[in-house]
XYZ file of C-alpha atoms in Angstrom:
431
model
C 39.665 16.597 -32.353
C 38.157 15.559 -28.958
C 36.615 12.008 -29.004
C 32.700 12.247 -28.541
C 31.381 10.104 -25.305
C 27.881 10.579 -24.598
C 28.492 8.623 -21.335
C 30.521 11.677 -19.871
C 27.317 13.781 -19.901
C 26.125 11.442 -16.896
C 26.958 13.955 -14.126
C 24.183 16.305 -15.677
C 21.667 13.481 -15.850
C 22.190 12.789 -12.245
C 21.688 16.408 -11.523
C 18.371 16.501 -13.535
C 17.120 13.516 -11.660
C 18.172 14.823 -8.186
C 17.076 18.446 -8.689
C 14.269 18.384 -11.342
C 12.867 15.123 -10.208
C 12.803 15.807 -6.492
C 11.286 19.202 -7.398
C 8.393 17.886 -9.309
C 7.874 15.482 -6.527
C 7.583 17.796 -3.764
C 6.040 20.674 -5.736
C 3.247 18.800 -7.218
C 2.918 15.048 -5.910
C 3.823 15.335 -2.287
C 3.602 19.221 -1.531
C 4.068 20.753 1.842
C 2.229 24.015 2.908
C 4.664 26.914 2.878
C 7.513 25.020 1.265
C 8.604 25.667 -2.433
C 9.015 22.003 -3.651
C 11.862 22.835 -6.079
C 13.875 24.190 -2.918
C 13.475 21.225 -0.932
C 16.821 19.841 -2.516
C 19.398 22.315 -2.539
C 21.007 23.093 -5.918
C 24.403 22.969 -4.387
C 23.770 19.514 -3.171
C 22.577 18.050 -6.404
C 25.617 19.754 -8.117
C 27.882 18.210 -5.449
C 26.606 14.759 -6.044
C 26.682 15.333 -9.758
C 30.489 16.168 -9.262
C 31.172 12.989 -7.277
C 29.740 11.015 -10.255
C 32.042 12.780 -12.627
C 35.050 11.973 -10.448
C 33.979 8.424 -10.515
C 34.106 8.234 -14.558
C 37.196 7.666 -16.483
C 39.224 5.451 -14.297
C 42.282 5.782 -16.661
C 43.040 9.137 -14.579
C 44.161 9.332 -11.090
C 42.193 11.401 -8.642
C 45.095 13.967 -8.540
C 44.739 14.325 -12.425
C 41.183 14.951 -12.068
C 41.764 17.506 -9.214
C 44.105 19.212 -11.651
C 41.444 19.412 -14.424
C 39.015 20.953 -11.976
C 41.326 23.542 -10.855
C 42.221 24.612 -14.436
C 38.285 24.939 -14.953
C 37.826 26.860 -11.699
C 40.876 29.022 -12.492
C 39.778 30.148 -15.947
C 40.024 34.070 -15.991
C 36.436 34.664 -16.918
C 35.336 32.141 -13.883
C 37.584 34.482 -11.366
C 36.529 37.802 -12.574
C 32.638 36.398 -12.638
C 33.162 35.558 -8.787
C 34.660 38.718 -7.972
C 31.738 40.734 -9.697
C 29.326 38.354 -7.960
C 30.863 39.830 -4.398
C 30.332 43.388 -5.503
C 27.032 42.877 -7.003
C 25.959 41.379 -3.636
C 27.238 44.199 -1.626
C 25.645 46.489 -3.982
C 22.219 44.978 -3.841
C 22.270 44.648 0.021
C 23.228 48.427 0.780
C 20.772 49.518 -1.961
C 17.799 47.736 -0.287
C 18.725 48.802 3.226
C 19.018 52.320 2.258
C 15.565 52.454 0.681
C 16.683 52.927 -2.765
C 14.588 50.301 -4.604
C 11.054 51.494 -2.706
C 11.774 55.015 -3.294
C 12.675 54.812 -6.825
C 9.351 52.712 -7.598
C 7.318 54.971 -5.616
C 8.761 58.067 -7.302
C 8.005 56.645 -10.755
C 4.496 55.703 -9.681
C 3.623 59.120 -8.390
C 4.436 60.258 -11.883
C 2.004 57.923 -13.728
C -1.561 59.038 -14.514
C -4.006 56.475 -12.985
C -5.583 55.624 -16.294
C -2.089 54.184 -17.331
C -1.389 52.215 -14.285
C -0.839 48.684 -16.048
C 1.531 50.032 -18.713
C 3.348 52.044 -15.974
C 3.804 48.993 -13.678
C 5.400 47.401 -16.531
C 7.751 50.256 -17.345
C 8.676 50.810 -13.529
C 9.442 47.042 -13.365
C 11.721 47.438 -16.466
C 13.624 50.347 -14.991
C 13.848 48.920 -11.497
C 15.041 45.537 -12.646
C 17.707 47.163 -14.769
C 19.034 49.332 -11.923
C 18.899 46.510 -9.229
C 20.222 43.783 -11.444
C 17.890 41.127 -9.991
C 14.193 40.025 -11.287
C 13.389 38.527 -7.844
C 14.233 41.641 -5.940
C 12.226 43.906 -8.345
C 9.209 41.599 -7.977
C 9.345 41.447 -4.218
C 9.374 45.418 -4.447
C 6.784 46.269 -7.256
C 4.302 43.084 -6.755
C 2.666 44.425 -3.528
C 2.275 47.693 -5.428
C 0.691 45.855 -8.346
C -1.912 44.086 -5.957
C -2.900 47.530 -4.593
C -3.345 48.796 -7.875
C -5.574 45.921 -8.892
C -7.492 46.312 -5.940
C -8.021 50.026 -6.322
C -8.845 49.853 -10.013
C -10.751 46.525 -10.010
C -8.533 45.173 -12.550
C -7.465 41.436 -12.831
C -4.850 40.590 -10.287
C -2.915 38.241 -12.545
C -2.565 40.888 -15.051
C -1.094 43.593 -12.741
C 1.311 41.083 -11.245
C 1.928 39.466 -14.536
C 3.117 42.661 -16.295
C 5.416 43.128 -13.495
C 7.126 39.734 -13.797
C 7.440 40.539 -17.404
C 9.120 43.847 -16.749
C 11.297 42.231 -14.082
C 12.542 39.904 -16.879
C 13.477 42.695 -19.390
C 15.692 44.358 -16.636
C 17.251 41.230 -15.518
C 18.240 40.392 -19.124
C 19.826 43.802 -19.849
C 21.140 45.115 -16.678
C 24.908 45.606 -16.420
C 24.838 44.265 -12.837
C 22.877 41.233 -13.270
C 24.272 37.951 -12.632
C 22.975 36.677 -15.646
C 24.773 39.463 -17.634
C 27.876 38.800 -15.816
C 27.718 35.056 -16.679
C 27.051 35.383 -20.219
C 29.589 37.974 -20.924
C 32.507 36.683 -18.972
C 32.099 33.030 -19.843
C 31.898 34.178 -23.642
C 34.973 36.881 -23.076
C 33.028 39.928 -24.372
C 32.289 43.309 -22.978
C 29.250 43.980 -21.381
C 28.393 47.217 -23.185
C 28.839 45.069 -26.512
C 26.503 42.374 -25.379
C 24.109 45.112 -24.249
C 24.132 46.735 -27.665
C 23.601 43.324 -29.346
C 20.792 42.315 -26.705
C 18.837 45.476 -26.996
C 18.058 45.089 -30.466
C 15.987 41.973 -29.499
C 14.762 42.949 -25.973
C 13.811 46.563 -26.712
C 11.326 45.952 -29.692
C 9.561 43.239 -27.767
C 9.285 45.642 -24.685
C 7.792 48.375 -27.049
C 5.373 45.743 -28.468
C 4.529 44.715 -25.026
C 4.072 48.202 -23.743
C 1.718 49.302 -26.808
C -0.305 46.210 -25.897
C -0.646 47.481 -22.406
C -1.378 51.075 -23.635
C -4.370 49.758 -25.759
C -5.921 48.006 -22.741
C -5.310 51.029 -20.674
C -7.268 53.206 -22.921
C -9.932 50.707 -23.480
C -10.314 50.203 -19.570
C -11.467 52.898 -16.939
C -8.982 54.915 -14.889
C -7.556 53.590 -11.709
C -6.933 55.380 -8.253
C -3.464 54.650 -7.501
C -3.365 56.127 -4.074
C -0.327 57.982 -2.569
C 3.409 56.460 -2.281
C 5.969 58.043 -0.353
C 9.488 58.411 -1.720
C 12.720 60.110 -1.112
C 14.376 61.523 -4.150
C 17.831 61.388 -2.702
C 17.377 57.472 -2.100
C 16.415 57.045 -5.658
C 19.274 58.984 -7.186
C 22.141 56.302 -6.920
C 20.137 54.026 -8.994
C 19.914 56.442 -11.737
C 23.536 57.336 -11.488
C 24.424 53.559 -11.474
C 22.177 52.996 -14.515
C 23.626 55.817 -16.816
C 27.186 54.727 -15.924
C 26.307 51.089 -16.782
C 24.870 52.268 -20.225
C 27.719 54.459 -21.269
C 29.987 51.418 -20.598
C 32.148 52.165 -17.758
C 33.885 49.232 -16.031
C 31.528 47.120 -13.935
C 33.697 47.038 -11.017
C 33.818 50.840 -11.029
C 30.096 51.211 -11.344
C 29.306 48.785 -8.548
C 31.911 50.407 -6.193
C 30.514 53.849 -7.022
C 27.088 52.457 -6.332
C 28.093 51.221 -2.936
C 29.773 54.482 -1.945
C 26.732 56.669 -3.059
C 23.998 54.460 -1.216
C 26.299 54.578 1.867
C 26.449 58.440 1.702
C 22.760 59.005 0.838
C 21.799 56.301 3.724
C 23.704 58.508 6.090
C 22.430 61.662 4.830
C 18.838 60.585 4.999
C 18.875 58.657 8.197
C 18.125 55.145 6.665
C 21.627 53.993 7.138
C 24.085 53.972 10.145
C 27.754 52.897 9.739
C 26.902 49.512 11.116
C 23.680 48.800 9.250
C 25.588 49.807 6.224
C 28.330 47.403 6.751
C 25.723 44.706 7.753
C 23.685 45.156 4.821
C 26.698 44.748 2.457
C 27.613 41.761 4.324
C 24.140 40.201 3.958
C 24.075 41.030 0.236
C 27.519 39.212 -0.221
C 26.181 36.162 1.596
C 23.170 36.233 -0.655
C 25.391 35.541 -3.541
C 27.366 32.546 -1.929
C 24.952 29.775 -3.485
C 25.513 31.551 -6.907
C 29.329 31.526 -6.114
C 29.533 27.963 -4.994
C 27.320 26.701 -8.007
C 29.708 28.503 -10.375
C 32.789 26.444 -8.905
C 30.823 23.275 -8.929
C 29.562 23.753 -12.566
C 33.113 24.847 -13.706
C 34.534 21.641 -12.112
C 32.035 19.334 -13.653
C 32.190 21.107 -16.916
C 36.032 20.447 -16.991
C 35.850 16.856 -16.211
C 33.001 16.523 -18.941
C 35.032 18.224 -21.538
C 38.031 16.241 -20.755
C 35.895 13.060 -20.998
C 34.287 13.727 -24.288
C 30.865 14.971 -23.113
C 30.963 18.477 -24.963
C 32.004 16.729 -27.893
C 29.050 14.403 -27.795
C 26.657 17.513 -27.646
C 28.605 19.389 -30.561
C 28.269 16.007 -32.530
C 24.473 15.925 -31.939
C 24.271 19.620 -33.039
C 26.240 19.176 -35.979
C 23.649 16.210 -37.008
C 20.719 18.697 -36.646
C 22.204 21.775 -37.570
C 24.212 22.376 -40.846
C 24.421 26.262 -40.920
C 25.102 29.119 -38.637
C 21.489 29.930 -37.943
C 21.097 26.038 -37.018
C 24.035 26.645 -34.317
C 22.271 29.625 -33.065
C 19.051 27.794 -32.647
C 21.148 25.074 -30.783
C 22.563 27.460 -28.545
C 19.140 29.013 -27.766
C 17.498 25.456 -27.279
C 20.209 24.046 -25.036
C 20.165 27.080 -22.818
C 16.385 27.077 -22.436
C 16.478 23.312 -21.807
C 19.144 24.090 -18.779
C 16.851 26.658 -17.400
C 13.895 24.502 -17.516
C 15.955 21.799 -15.843
C 17.597 23.773 -13.151
C 15.033 26.665 -12.651
C 17.851 29.228 -12.317
C 18.707 31.313 -15.369
C 22.306 31.896 -13.859
C 23.039 28.408 -13.141
C 21.612 27.404 -16.699
C 24.140 30.035 -18.348
C 27.145 28.645 -16.309
C 26.164 25.029 -17.525
C 25.449 25.801 -21.329
C 28.047 28.658 -21.577
C 31.321 26.423 -22.431
C 29.365 24.418 -25.089
C 27.987 27.474 -26.490
C 31.242 28.683 -26.940
C 32.418 25.598 -28.791
C 29.341 25.751 -30.922
C 30.108 29.682 -31.492
C 33.813 28.563 -32.819
C 32.440 25.670 -34.884
C 29.736 27.854 -36.912
C 31.461 31.078 -36.660
C 28.911 32.810 -34.502
C 29.910 36.280 -33.180
C 30.561 36.070 -29.260
C 28.368 39.052 -28.620
C 25.678 37.132 -30.139
C 26.078 33.959 -28.256
C 26.385 35.969 -25.021
C 23.172 37.683 -25.956
C 21.376 34.298 -26.605
C 22.654 32.650 -23.556
C 21.155 35.712 -21.285
C 17.986 36.162 -23.393
C 16.873 32.443 -23.585
C 17.585 31.654 -19.853
C 15.614 34.603 -18.892
C 12.593 33.795 -21.187
C 12.235 30.341 -19.732
C 12.812 31.554 -16.197
C 10.106 34.115 -16.915
C 7.831 31.481 -17.973
C 8.288 28.226 -16.000
C 5.776 28.162 -13.095
C 8.160 26.770 -10.595
C 10.937 29.201 -11.109
C 11.517 31.554 -8.109
C 10.139 34.512 -9.966
C 6.682 33.319 -10.456
C 6.492 31.509 -7.043
C 7.560 34.776 -5.440
C 4.998 36.732 -7.570
C 2.228 34.419 -6.984
C 2.958 33.978 -3.191
C 2.751 37.882 -2.850
C -0.551 37.802 -4.833
C -1.955 34.754 -3.268
C -2.526 33.095 -6.757
C -1.227 30.130 -8.281
C 1.799 30.490 -10.598
C -0.063 28.959 -13.413
C -2.659 31.716 -13.438
C 0.131 34.216 -14.161
C 1.280 32.649 -17.423
C -1.296 33.958 -19.658
C -0.466 37.421 -18.682
C 3.285 36.990 -19.218
C 3.002 39.139 -22.597
C 6.681 40.386 -22.689
C 8.367 36.884 -22.453
C 6.250 35.370 -25.221
C 6.861 38.315 -27.542
C 10.655 38.109 -26.839
C 10.395 34.568 -28.027
C 9.096 35.805 -31.343
C 12.029 38.420 -31.808
C 14.673 36.024 -30.945
C 13.522 33.677 -33.649
C 13.433 36.629 -36.093
C 17.011 37.702 -34.929
C 18.294 34.336 -35.738
C 16.505 33.973 -39.220
C 17.806 37.371 -40.128
C 21.378 36.482 -39.333
C 23.635 36.279 -42.476
C 24.898 32.777 -43.521
């Protein structure tokens, strides 16, 4: 049994002080116009310094031995697979955006929705687009401007129309097969994406249905809205639906992403939205957009390996054992740990990568199904990320709508309903 050593958790404490501390200072104490405070200090820099701290610990090991420990952590099969998927997901995201897929899909769905049901329609569209795109921030970037127009035309609260978009974006981010959170949660726990999806949707779908019903009631009680007209190209939207279907039926994620890239390249050439050069450039840009996530994954894998070796994970497990005596307690421990890491890092993928190895140990300790653990990791990180006012999702949405991120929080119906269903799912778990 590994020896518990709370001091081995110092690298995480250093990271939190550097990232969260500076973020709070530059966001709320000494803000600069046009600068997001939580992005002043790069998450890569903060983790790099934390890794240095990890290397300075445990003087009983040589530098070469510590390098070997890091190499084994980085070389884990699941970490390598995750890195490769990030590359493909970046290429897919880049070419899909350049081909006009996201905007055409959103506008196609908007053209079908009756004006009276604009608000629940925005929620549904955000759910579908984020599932197809695999990114909540990308979805918000595409749909939030439309939500602003809907608010303006219909005289509805701007915070409401934008807030429901954020909620829908988090639904898809949580369930999408090509989302980096799904990739991180499944690969770190060694489960199939389709199995995690089946487990996840039992919690996420009821929460989404309740949210949709609430919005339908609001729509019935409010007056109709003039949505205006939106241009779309059915061919540019088609690849997203193909990718969505392929993902849901459980095809290999590598195959899904490669087929998606090929389809968007062909559609882009057919509709004139892409040339050979722009298709290559867009895929390259998309991959570059994943670089930070990949570097953070490598750094966190190294830090986690050293912390585990030094007894840090054993210390966390010891704490959870004192507080949680049952399987349900272990599941609540995973949920709380993941949410805390997201609140601290303001990045749901990073939160999962940090919490995942500890969650895996908790699962083994309490006999928790790996599919359930992966679902808890993804869901709880997305809940926290969809609520914190300094996360990229709310900051981007607030920036587009010219509102404060705090003003959106009361209208984040889906994340708050999802919390209730997560708790219910844990309480219903058999002993």
